[in-house]
Amino acid sequence: MNKRIVLLPGDGIGKEVVESAKDVLSAIAEEFNHTFSFESHDIGGAAIDLHGTPLPQSTVDACMQADAVLLGAVGGPKWDQNPSHLRPERGLLGIRKALDLYANLRPIKGFKNLLHASPLKEEVITGSDLLIVRELTGGLYFGTPSERRDGGQTVVDTLAYSRREIERIVDKAFQAAEQRRGHLTSVDKANVLESSKLWREIVEEKKAQYPNVVVEHALVDSTAMKLITNPTEFDVIVTENMFGDILSDEASVLTGSLGMLPSASLREDGVGLYEPVHGSAPDIAGKGVANPIAAILSAALLLRYSFGLEDEAKLIEEAVQSVLDAGYHTADLQVSEGRLVGTWEMAKLIVDFIQSQNASKCIMSCYV
Ligand code: NAD
């Protein structure tokens, strides 16, 4: 398989973790005979410094031509006082919009030897493995009007959705549930909001097309509670933009570390932008101590969702689990035993596992 991947390292630890994820993707390409070509472009603060804008046209053009985009993180104190059009986050919002990335997928899975680092009780979170599918380009964050009136004393925001916008995200969630454990929780506020009533109707209409998926409707308030009291109840959650924003951040505490959480933002044709959930961590940038696993797991999602390479994606996930099981950890993981490693060593351990596993499979198949 021949694919073009655009790398957008961005700022702070973004550069370090994207480089690590690139090493892992290169190892996968070598082991499975794919050709991945990589091209790096600027975004965020780095782009402001070099091009005077957080999202240069050359970056947008390169992403438009790519089969997938892997992003690090943007932002840092250097640009905190900039006017809003020159803030690094503008680059991130701009590229999501330019690529029409309407579906945000965040898998949240606890790694067993890290569960103690979660503020939640281990017995509550053990076995939790869920996927939040969030609508990313509609709803309250994009509806108009959104303004102050009456000299600023009255405000209005608009929660608008078209049938088509709801249908495509609901389809994406059903498809994801089909590939997982076949359970979909559709989250809304249908007891109050018109938008949620249409959302529920569409989920009900769609379920006939996905007979292998069991659907449940839930209100956002009770879901917020269940996520931290009974997270193992969930498989796939689908919800609109703002509810998804809040629930996905809440669910991130299940894993115990920001450095472990990947995400995918997808367009209808499968092109996607993949990024760790964490930010640019200016406090540790350039020290070689950042945890690269969220970026590496984002690379696994890239292979799964944009390239349809499930075996390759699984091998990366297996490699991460195996390296953690062997006791290797970065400083953020709050593990007292085993061996503390830096960014590059963690990436190398994961690459080594990929190479060794694939080599042993080849040896086995050669003898069969
Ligand atoms: P952050 O995620 O960068 O850092 C929060 C804490 O977690 C820090 O102590 C950091 O050292 C630690 N941390 C984060 N990722 C880590 C990793 N991979 N390995 C080890 N430790 C890690 O959040 P913040 O401090 O609130 O934000 C810093 C900057 O990042 C800000 O400019 C913010 O706007 C930006 N930000 C960007 C994104 C993005 O690009 N998607 C997301 C969140 C924040």
mmCIF file of C-alpha atoms in Angstrom, residues 10-359:
data_model
loop_
_atom_site.group_PDB
_atom_site.id
_atom_site.type_symbol
_atom_site.label_atom_id
_atom_site.label_comp_id
_atom_site.label_asym_id
_atom_site.label_seq_id
_atom_site.Cartn_x
_atom_site.Cartn_y
_atom_site.Cartn_z
ATOM 1 C CA GLY A 10 3.253 21.894 16.017
ATOM 2 C CA ASP A 11 4.689 23.153 19.296
ATOM 3 C CA GLY A 12 6.305 21.957 22.516
ATOM 4 C CA ILE A 13 6.306 18.170 22.923
ATOM 5 C CA GLY A 14 4.311 17.905 19.683
ATOM 6 C CA LYS A 15 7.608 17.644 17.814
ATOM 7 C CA GLU A 16 8.978 14.885 20.039
ATOM 8 C CA VAL A 17 5.871 12.713 20.088
ATOM 9 C CA VAL A 18 5.192 13.028 16.348
ATOM 10 C CA GLU A 19 8.772 11.978 15.588
ATOM 11 C CA SER A 20 8.234 8.901 17.780
ATOM 12 C CA ALA A 21 4.948 8.044 16.055
ATOM 13 C CA LYS A 22 6.661 8.444 12.680
ATOM 14 C CA ASP A 23 9.332 5.900 13.729
ATOM 15 C CA VAL A 24 6.571 3.450 14.631
ATOM 16 C CA LEU A 25 4.740 4.006 11.318
ATOM 17 C CA SER A 26 8.026 3.505 9.447
ATOM 18 C CA ALA A 27 8.585 0.216 11.274
ATOM 19 C CA ILE A 28 5.072 -0.906 10.348
ATOM 20 C CA ALA A 29 5.655 0.053 6.698
ATOM 21 C CA GLU A 30 8.860 -1.949 6.626
ATOM 22 C CA GLU A 31 7.415 -5.016 8.329
ATOM 23 C CA PHE A 32 4.241 -5.140 6.215
ATOM 24 C CA ASN A 33 5.699 -3.957 2.881
ATOM 25 C CA HIS A 34 3.828 -0.671 2.670
ATOM 26 C CA THR A 35 5.233 2.603 1.390
ATOM 27 C CA PHE A 36 4.401 5.564 3.585
ATOM 28 C CA SER A 37 5.822 8.917 2.513
ATOM 29 C CA PHE A 38 6.056 11.640 5.154
ATOM 30 C CA GLU A 39 5.993 15.399 4.710
ATOM 31 C CA SER A 40 6.248 17.834 7.634
ATOM 32 C CA HIS A 41 4.437 21.180 7.725
ATOM 33 C CA ASP A 42 4.047 24.001 10.211
ATOM 34 C CA ILE A 43 1.008 24.750 12.341
ATOM 35 C CA GLY A 44 0.276 26.660 15.535
ATOM 36 C CA GLY A 45 2.924 28.767 17.257
ATOM 37 C CA ALA A 46 5.727 27.411 15.068
ATOM 38 C CA ALA A 47 3.793 28.569 11.994
ATOM 39 C CA ILE A 48 3.134 31.999 13.529
ATOM 40 C CA ASP A 49 6.877 32.442 14.059
ATOM 41 C CA LEU A 50 7.844 31.284 10.574
ATOM 42 C CA HIS A 51 4.920 32.409 8.402
ATOM 43 C CA GLY A 52 3.028 35.010 10.449
ATOM 44 C CA THR A 53 -0.101 32.844 10.594
ATOM 45 C CA PRO A 54 -1.080 29.757 12.652
ATOM 46 C CA LEU A 55 -2.254 27.955 9.510
ATOM 47 C CA PRO A 56 -0.250 28.725 6.347
ATOM 48 C CA GLN A 57 -1.937 27.985 3.032
ATOM 49 C CA SER A 58 0.957 25.607 2.211
ATOM 50 C CA THR A 59 -0.037 23.497 5.242
ATOM 51 C CA VAL A 60 -3.699 23.416 4.199
ATOM 52 C CA ASP A 61 -2.741 22.490 0.613
ATOM 53 C CA ALA A 62 -0.466 19.657 1.787
ATOM 54 C CA CYS A 63 -3.173 18.271 4.111
ATOM 55 C CA MET A 64 -5.728 18.412 1.280
ATOM 56 C CA GLN A 65 -3.431 16.200 -0.825
ATOM 57 C CA ALA A 66 -2.671 13.755 2.003
ATOM 58 C CA ASP A 67 -4.228 10.380 2.756
ATOM 59 C CA ALA A 68 -3.949 11.134 6.476
ATOM 60 C CA VAL A 69 -2.563 13.784 8.808
ATOM 61 C CA LEU A 70 -0.780 13.209 12.116
ATOM 62 C CA LEU A 71 -0.661 16.204 14.439
ATOM 63 C CA GLY A 72 1.287 16.755 17.677
ATOM 64 C CA ALA A 73 -0.052 19.697 19.663
ATOM 65 C CA VAL A 74 -0.171 23.464 19.431
ATOM 66 C CA GLY A 75 0.249 26.330 21.855
ATOM 67 C CA GLY A 76 2.551 27.645 24.525
ATOM 68 C CA PRO A 77 3.158 30.680 26.739
ATOM 69 C CA LYS A 78 5.073 32.473 23.973
ATOM 70 C CA TRP A 79 1.828 33.074 22.056
ATOM 71 C CA ASP A 80 -0.622 33.373 24.977
ATOM 72 C CA GLN A 81 -0.938 37.153 24.671
ATOM 73 C CA ASN A 82 -1.414 37.170 20.893
ATOM 74 C CA PRO A 83 -4.635 38.600 19.439
ATOM 75 C CA SER A 84 -7.210 35.882 18.770
ATOM 76 C CA HIS A 85 -6.488 35.544 15.004
ATOM 77 C CA LEU A 86 -2.828 34.882 15.869
ATOM 78 C CA ARG A 87 -3.414 32.228 18.526
ATOM 79 C CA PRO A 88 -1.964 28.760 17.848
ATOM 80 C CA GLU A 89 -5.368 27.059 18.463
ATOM 81 C CA ARG A 90 -6.691 28.932 15.431
ATOM 82 C CA GLY A 91 -4.502 26.662 13.346
ATOM 83 C CA LEU A 92 -6.083 23.566 14.829
ATOM 84 C CA LEU A 93 -9.679 24.752 14.405
ATOM 85 C CA GLY A 94 -8.813 25.954 10.903
ATOM 86 C CA ILE A 95 -7.386 22.661 9.689
ATOM 87 C CA ARG A 96 -10.323 20.670 11.136
ATOM 88 C CA LYS A 97 -12.692 22.955 9.268
ATOM 89 C CA ALA A 98 -10.658 23.007 6.036
ATOM 90 C CA LEU A 99 -10.663 19.197 5.958
ATOM 91 C CA ASP A 100 -14.367 18.987 6.970
ATOM 92 C CA LEU A 101 -13.596 16.597 9.808
ATOM 93 C CA TYR A 102 -17.070 15.984 11.199
ATOM 94 C CA ALA A 103 -16.480 12.898 13.352
ATOM 95 C CA ASN A 104 -14.227 12.851 16.383
ATOM 96 C CA LEU A 105 -13.423 9.409 17.773
ATOM 97 C CA ARG A 106 -11.816 8.987 21.161
ATOM 98 C CA PRO A 107 -11.153 5.451 22.348
ATOM 99 C CA ILE A 108 -10.724 5.279 26.106
ATOM 100 C CA LYS A 109 -9.207 2.119 27.451
ATOM 101 C CA GLY A 110 -7.479 1.638 30.756
ATOM 102 C CA PHE A 111 -4.121 -0.163 30.724
ATOM 103 C CA LYS A 112 -4.199 -2.521 33.675
ATOM 104 C CA ASN A 113 -0.862 -1.568 35.218
ATOM 105 C CA LEU A 114 -1.768 2.150 35.085
ATOM 106 C CA LEU A 115 -5.238 1.997 36.624
ATOM 107 C CA HIS A 116 -3.912 2.986 40.038
ATOM 108 C CA ALA A 117 -3.037 6.434 38.610
ATOM 109 C CA SER A 118 -6.721 7.208 37.961
ATOM 110 C CA PRO A 119 -8.509 9.201 40.677
ATOM 111 C CA LEU A 120 -11.343 6.656 40.392
ATOM 112 C CA LYS A 121 -11.417 3.368 42.300
ATOM 113 C CA GLU A 122 -9.605 0.578 40.497
ATOM 114 C CA GLU A 123 -12.550 -1.832 40.890
ATOM 115 C CA VAL A 124 -14.829 0.702 39.148
ATOM 116 C CA ILE A 125 -12.640 1.275 36.102
ATOM 117 C CA THR A 126 -11.158 -2.192 35.608
ATOM 118 C CA GLY A 127 -12.326 -3.480 32.225
ATOM 119 C CA SER A 128 -13.516 -0.119 30.912
ATOM 120 C CA ASP A 129 -13.025 0.103 27.154
ATOM 121 C CA LEU A 130 -15.188 2.614 25.337
ATOM 122 C CA LEU A 131 -15.272 4.807 22.264
ATOM 123 C CA ILE A 132 -16.780 8.281 22.238
ATOM 124 C CA VAL A 133 -17.994 9.419 18.819
ATOM 125 C CA ARG A 134 -18.508 13.185 18.896
ATOM 126 C CA GLU A 135 -20.016 15.361 16.168
ATOM 127 C CA LEU A 136 -17.338 17.959 15.497
ATOM 128 C CA THR A 137 -18.510 20.560 13.002
ATOM 129 C CA GLY A 138 -22.079 21.471 14.006
ATOM 130 C CA GLY A 139 -24.149 22.367 17.038
ATOM 131 C CA LEU A 140 -23.662 25.129 19.545
ATOM 132 C CA TYR A 141 -20.026 25.909 18.707
ATOM 133 C CA PHE A 142 -20.827 26.799 15.092
ATOM 134 C CA GLY A 143 -24.489 27.928 15.107
ATOM 135 C CA THR A 144 -25.389 31.508 14.253
ATOM 136 C CA PRO A 145 -26.355 33.902 15.619
ATOM 137 C CA SER A 146 -23.869 33.735 18.467
ATOM 138 C CA GLU A 147 -23.682 37.242 19.836
ATOM 139 C CA ARG A 148 -24.276 39.797 22.554
ATOM 140 C CA ARG A 149 -27.273 42.077 22.298
ATOM 141 C CA ASP A 150 -28.732 45.011 24.195
ATOM 142 C CA GLY A 151 -25.364 46.561 24.881
ATOM 143 C CA GLY A 152 -23.956 43.213 25.915
ATOM 144 C CA GLN A 153 -26.581 42.479 28.568
ATOM 145 C CA THR A 154 -28.336 39.719 26.581
ATOM 146 C CA VAL A 155 -26.567 36.848 24.854
ATOM 147 C CA VAL A 156 -27.571 34.253 22.308
ATOM 148 C CA ASP A 157 -25.887 31.078 21.052
ATOM 149 C CA THR A 158 -27.544 28.788 18.528
ATOM 150 C CA LEU A 159 -27.697 24.995 18.614
ATOM 151 C CA ALA A 160 -28.421 24.085 15.000
ATOM 152 C CA TYR A 161 -28.196 20.712 13.227
ATOM 153 C CA SER A 162 -29.390 19.542 9.841
ATOM 154 C CA ARG A 163 -30.760 16.008 9.362
ATOM 155 C CA ARG A 164 -27.760 15.203 7.159
ATOM 156 C CA GLU A 165 -25.253 16.271 9.795
ATOM 157 C CA ILE A 166 -26.905 13.995 12.350
ATOM 158 C CA GLU A 167 -27.309 11.079 9.966
ATOM 159 C CA ARG A 168 -23.642 10.920 8.994
ATOM 160 C CA ILE A 169 -22.324 10.924 12.573
ATOM 161 C CA VAL A 170 -24.935 8.382 13.678
ATOM 162 C CA ASP A 171 -23.926 6.114 10.772
ATOM 163 C CA LYS A 172 -20.275 6.435 11.757
ATOM 164 C CA ALA A 173 -21.112 5.409 15.328
ATOM 165 C CA PHE A 174 -23.213 2.411 14.258
ATOM 166 C CA GLN A 175 -20.352 1.264 12.017
ATOM 167 C CA ALA A 176 -17.878 1.616 14.877
ATOM 168 C CA ALA A 177 -20.210 -0.348 17.191
ATOM 169 C CA GLU A 178 -20.466 -3.126 14.588
ATOM 170 C CA GLN A 179 -16.670 -3.467 14.675
ATOM 171 C CA ARG A 180 -16.592 -3.496 18.477
ATOM 172 C CA ARG A 181 -18.975 -5.123 20.972
ATOM 173 C CA GLY A 182 -22.199 -4.120 19.192
ATOM 174 C CA HIS A 183 -23.599 -1.728 21.788
ATOM 175 C CA LEU A 184 -24.401 1.918 21.042
ATOM 176 C CA THR A 185 -25.470 4.524 23.590
ATOM 177 C CA SER A 186 -26.913 7.615 21.937
ATOM 178 C CA VAL A 187 -26.635 10.546 24.314
ATOM 179 C CA ASP A 188 -28.924 13.585 24.130
ATOM 180 C CA LYS A 189 -31.154 15.877 26.149
ATOM 181 C CA ALA A 190 -34.400 14.877 24.439
ATOM 182 C CA ASN A 191 -36.497 15.801 27.462
ATOM 183 C CA VAL A 192 -35.669 19.477 26.768
ATOM 184 C CA LEU A 193 -34.027 20.161 23.393
ATOM 185 C CA GLU A 194 -35.649 20.027 19.931
ATOM 186 C CA SER A 195 -32.275 19.178 18.389
ATOM 187 C CA SER A 196 -32.094 16.128 20.662
ATOM 188 C CA LYS A 197 -35.594 15.010 19.657
ATOM 189 C CA LEU A 198 -34.575 14.953 15.972
ATOM 190 C CA TRP A 199 -31.314 13.222 16.990
ATOM 191 C CA ARG A 200 -33.319 10.454 18.735
ATOM 192 C CA GLU A 201 -35.697 10.042 15.778
ATOM 193 C CA ILE A 202 -32.758 9.592 13.413
ATOM 194 C CA VAL A 203 -31.066 7.018 15.658
ATOM 195 C CA GLU A 204 -34.372 5.093 15.798
ATOM 196 C CA GLU A 205 -34.702 5.222 11.980
ATOM 197 C CA LYS A 206 -31.108 4.087 11.449
ATOM 198 C CA LYS A 207 -31.120 1.125 13.786
ATOM 199 C CA ALA A 208 -32.935 -1.119 11.273
ATOM 200 C CA GLN A 209 -29.844 -0.847 9.029
ATOM 201 C CA TYR A 210 -27.585 -2.191 11.798
ATOM 202 C CA PRO A 211 -29.370 -5.277 13.193
ATOM 203 C CA ASN A 212 -26.253 -6.454 15.046
ATOM 204 C CA VAL A 213 -26.084 -3.326 17.177
ATOM 205 C CA VAL A 214 -28.118 -2.899 20.365
ATOM 206 C CA VAL A 215 -29.100 0.749 20.818
ATOM 207 C CA GLU A 216 -29.874 2.577 23.983
ATOM 208 C CA HIS A 217 -30.828 6.241 24.455
ATOM 209 C CA ALA A 218 -29.508 8.102 27.476
ATOM 210 C CA LEU A 219 -29.676 11.644 28.771
ATOM 211 C CA VAL A 220 -26.407 13.530 28.971
ATOM 212 C CA ASP A 221 -26.731 14.283 32.694
ATOM 213 C CA SER A 222 -27.157 10.652 33.731
ATOM 214 C CA THR A 223 -24.427 9.593 31.272
ATOM 215 C CA ALA A 224 -22.010 12.019 32.950
ATOM 216 C CA MET A 225 -22.713 10.245 36.229
ATOM 217 C CA LYS A 226 -22.526 6.689 34.866
ATOM 218 C CA LEU A 227 -19.239 7.350 33.095
ATOM 219 C CA ILE A 228 -17.486 7.577 36.431
ATOM 220 C CA THR A 229 -19.682 5.231 38.488
ATOM 221 C CA ASN A 230 -20.100 2.404 35.973
ATOM 222 C CA PRO A 231 -17.896 2.979 32.917
ATOM 223 C CA THR A 232 -17.779 -0.699 31.920
ATOM 224 C CA GLU A 233 -21.437 -0.370 30.902
ATOM 225 C CA PHE A 234 -20.427 1.523 27.739
ATOM 226 C CA ASP A 235 -19.108 0.350 24.392
ATOM 227 C CA VAL A 236 -19.731 3.156 21.849
ATOM 228 C CA ILE A 237 -21.234 6.507 22.830
ATOM 229 C CA VAL A 238 -22.461 8.893 20.121
ATOM 230 C CA THR A 239 -23.369 12.465 20.841
ATOM 231 C CA GLU A 240 -23.472 16.028 19.547
ATOM 232 C CA ASN A 241 -20.584 18.465 19.669
ATOM 233 C CA MET A 242 -20.799 20.116 23.084
ATOM 234 C CA PHE A 243 -21.990 17.043 25.000
ATOM 235 C CA GLY A 244 -19.141 15.101 23.381
ATOM 236 C CA ASP A 245 -16.605 17.751 24.284
ATOM 237 C CA ILE A 246 -17.527 17.527 27.945
ATOM 238 C CA LEU A 247 -18.049 13.755 28.186
ATOM 239 C CA SER A 248 -14.791 12.913 26.398
ATOM 240 C CA ASP A 249 -12.750 15.033 28.788
ATOM 241 C CA GLU A 250 -14.583 13.511 31.742
ATOM 242 C CA ALA A 251 -13.930 9.999 30.434
ATOM 243 C CA SER A 252 -10.214 10.723 30.078
ATOM 244 C CA VAL A 253 -9.784 10.354 33.847
ATOM 245 C CA LEU A 254 -10.559 6.641 33.472
ATOM 246 C CA THR A 255 -7.111 5.955 32.084
ATOM 247 C CA GLY A 256 -5.065 7.808 34.663
ATOM 248 C CA SER A 257 -2.819 9.673 32.221
ATOM 249 C CA LEU A 258 -3.235 12.259 29.509
ATOM 250 C CA GLY A 259 -0.160 10.862 27.814
ATOM 251 C CA MET A 260 -2.032 7.685 26.835
ATOM 252 C CA LEU A 261 -5.080 9.051 24.987
ATOM 253 C CA PRO A 262 -5.271 9.096 21.169
ATOM 254 C CA SER A 263 -7.953 10.647 18.969
ATOM 255 C CA ALA A 264 -9.133 10.603 15.372
ATOM 256 C CA SER A 265 -11.104 13.232 13.449
ATOM 257 C CA LEU A 266 -12.579 11.899 10.229
ATOM 258 C CA ARG A 267 -14.055 13.086 6.977
ATOM 259 C CA GLU A 268 -16.704 11.099 5.109
ATOM 260 C CA ASP A 269 -14.202 9.637 2.611
ATOM 261 C CA GLY A 270 -12.016 8.286 5.430
ATOM 262 C CA VAL A 271 -9.291 10.944 5.304
ATOM 263 C CA GLY A 272 -8.520 11.846 8.880
ATOM 264 C CA LEU A 273 -6.474 13.920 11.247
ATOM 265 C CA TYR A 274 -5.003 12.014 14.175
ATOM 266 C CA GLU A 275 -3.655 13.592 17.339
ATOM 267 C CA PRO A 276 -2.955 12.883 20.974
ATOM 268 C CA VAL A 277 -5.516 14.375 23.351
ATOM 269 C CA HIS A 278 -2.844 16.135 25.405
ATOM 270 C CA GLY A 279 -1.474 19.616 24.729
ATOM 271 C CA SER A 280 2.031 20.870 23.995
ATOM 272 C CA ALA A 281 3.190 20.486 27.636
ATOM 273 C CA PRO A 282 5.592 23.474 27.611
ATOM 274 C CA ASP A 283 6.809 22.491 31.101
ATOM 275 C CA ILE A 284 8.573 19.395 29.742
ATOM 276 C CA ALA A 285 9.114 20.324 26.069
ATOM 277 C CA GLY A 286 12.569 19.577 24.673
ATOM 278 C CA LYS A 287 13.611 17.454 27.663
ATOM 279 C CA GLY A 288 13.036 14.096 26.016
ATOM 280 C CA VAL A 289 10.734 12.929 28.815
ATOM 281 C CA ALA A 290 7.312 13.281 27.137
ATOM 282 C CA ASN A 291 5.222 10.156 26.896
ATOM 283 C CA PRO A 292 4.892 9.374 23.145
ATOM 284 C CA ILE A 293 2.225 6.673 23.589
ATOM 285 C CA ALA A 294 -0.843 8.867 22.883
ATOM 286 C CA ALA A 295 0.743 9.927 19.575
ATOM 287 C CA ILE A 296 1.773 6.331 18.795
ATOM 288 C CA LEU A 297 -1.759 5.084 19.526
ATOM 289 C CA SER A 298 -3.042 7.909 17.295
ATOM 290 C CA ALA A 299 -0.865 6.445 14.541
ATOM 291 C CA ALA A 300 -2.588 3.091 15.160
ATOM 292 C CA LEU A 301 -5.973 4.797 14.693
ATOM 293 C CA LEU A 302 -4.662 6.345 11.468
ATOM 294 C CA LEU A 303 -3.866 2.876 10.110
ATOM 295 C CA ARG A 304 -7.243 1.521 11.235
ATOM 296 C CA TYR A 305 -9.592 4.295 10.132
ATOM 297 C CA SER A 306 -7.897 5.944 7.147
ATOM 298 C CA PHE A 307 -6.016 2.981 5.648
ATOM 299 C CA GLY A 308 -8.168 0.032 6.818
ATOM 300 C CA LEU A 309 -5.031 -1.711 8.163
ATOM 301 C CA GLU A 310 -6.510 -3.459 11.189
ATOM 302 C CA ASP A 311 -3.708 -6.016 11.735
ATOM 303 C CA GLU A 312 -1.085 -3.283 11.658
ATOM 304 C CA ALA A 313 -3.104 -1.098 14.065
ATOM 305 C CA LYS A 314 -3.566 -4.028 16.453
ATOM 306 C CA LEU A 315 0.139 -4.794 16.386
ATOM 307 C CA ILE A 316 0.947 -1.252 17.555
ATOM 308 C CA GLU A 317 -1.625 -1.538 20.368
ATOM 309 C CA GLU A 318 -0.226 -4.922 21.357
ATOM 310 C CA ALA A 319 3.285 -3.471 21.349
ATOM 311 C CA VAL A 320 2.259 -0.658 23.702
ATOM 312 C CA GLN A 321 0.555 -3.106 26.072
ATOM 313 C CA SER A 322 3.540 -5.435 26.023
ATOM 314 C CA VAL A 323 6.095 -2.678 26.736
ATOM 315 C CA LEU A 324 3.978 -1.409 29.647
ATOM 316 C CA ASP A 325 3.490 -4.966 30.930
ATOM 317 C CA ALA A 326 7.269 -5.347 30.944
ATOM 318 C CA GLY A 327 7.409 -2.435 33.400
ATOM 319 C CA TYR A 328 8.733 0.317 31.125
ATOM 320 C CA HIS A 329 7.139 3.690 31.799
ATOM 321 C CA THR A 330 7.619 7.408 31.227
ATOM 322 C CA ALA A 331 7.696 9.848 34.145
ATOM 323 C CA ASP A 332 4.041 10.928 33.841
ATOM 324 C CA LEU A 333 2.726 7.398 34.436
ATOM 325 C CA GLN A 334 3.363 7.356 38.190
ATOM 326 C CA VAL A 335 4.601 3.793 38.225
ATOM 327 C CA SER A 336 7.012 3.096 41.083
ATOM 328 C CA GLU A 337 8.392 -0.236 39.832
ATOM 329 C CA GLY A 338 9.920 -1.242 36.502
ATOM 330 C CA ARG A 339 12.156 1.020 34.443
ATOM 331 C CA LEU A 340 11.766 4.732 33.808
ATOM 332 C CA VAL A 341 12.479 5.624 30.172
ATOM 333 C CA GLY A 342 12.410 8.785 28.061
ATOM 334 C CA THR A 343 10.524 9.561 24.859
ATOM 335 C CA TRP A 344 12.958 7.978 22.386
ATOM 336 C CA GLU A 345 13.576 4.849 24.400
ATOM 337 C CA MET A 346 9.840 4.259 24.812
ATOM 338 C CA ALA A 347 9.358 4.633 21.048
ATOM 339 C CA LYS A 348 12.290 2.305 20.372
ATOM 340 C CA LEU A 349 10.904 -0.374 22.688
ATOM 341 C CA ILE A 350 7.625 -0.253 20.787
ATOM 342 C CA VAL A 351 9.424 -0.422 17.432
ATOM 343 C CA ASP A 352 11.527 -3.366 18.677
ATOM 344 C CA PHE A 353 8.382 -5.256 19.695
ATOM 345 C CA ILE A 354 6.804 -4.667 16.272
ATOM 346 C CA GLN A 355 9.930 -5.930 14.521
ATOM 347 C CA SER A 356 10.288 -8.974 16.773
ATOM 348 C CA GLN A 357 6.626 -9.995 16.580
ATOM 349 C CA ASN A 358 6.497 -9.757 12.852
ATOM 350 C CA ALA A 359 9.781 -11.606 12.451
#
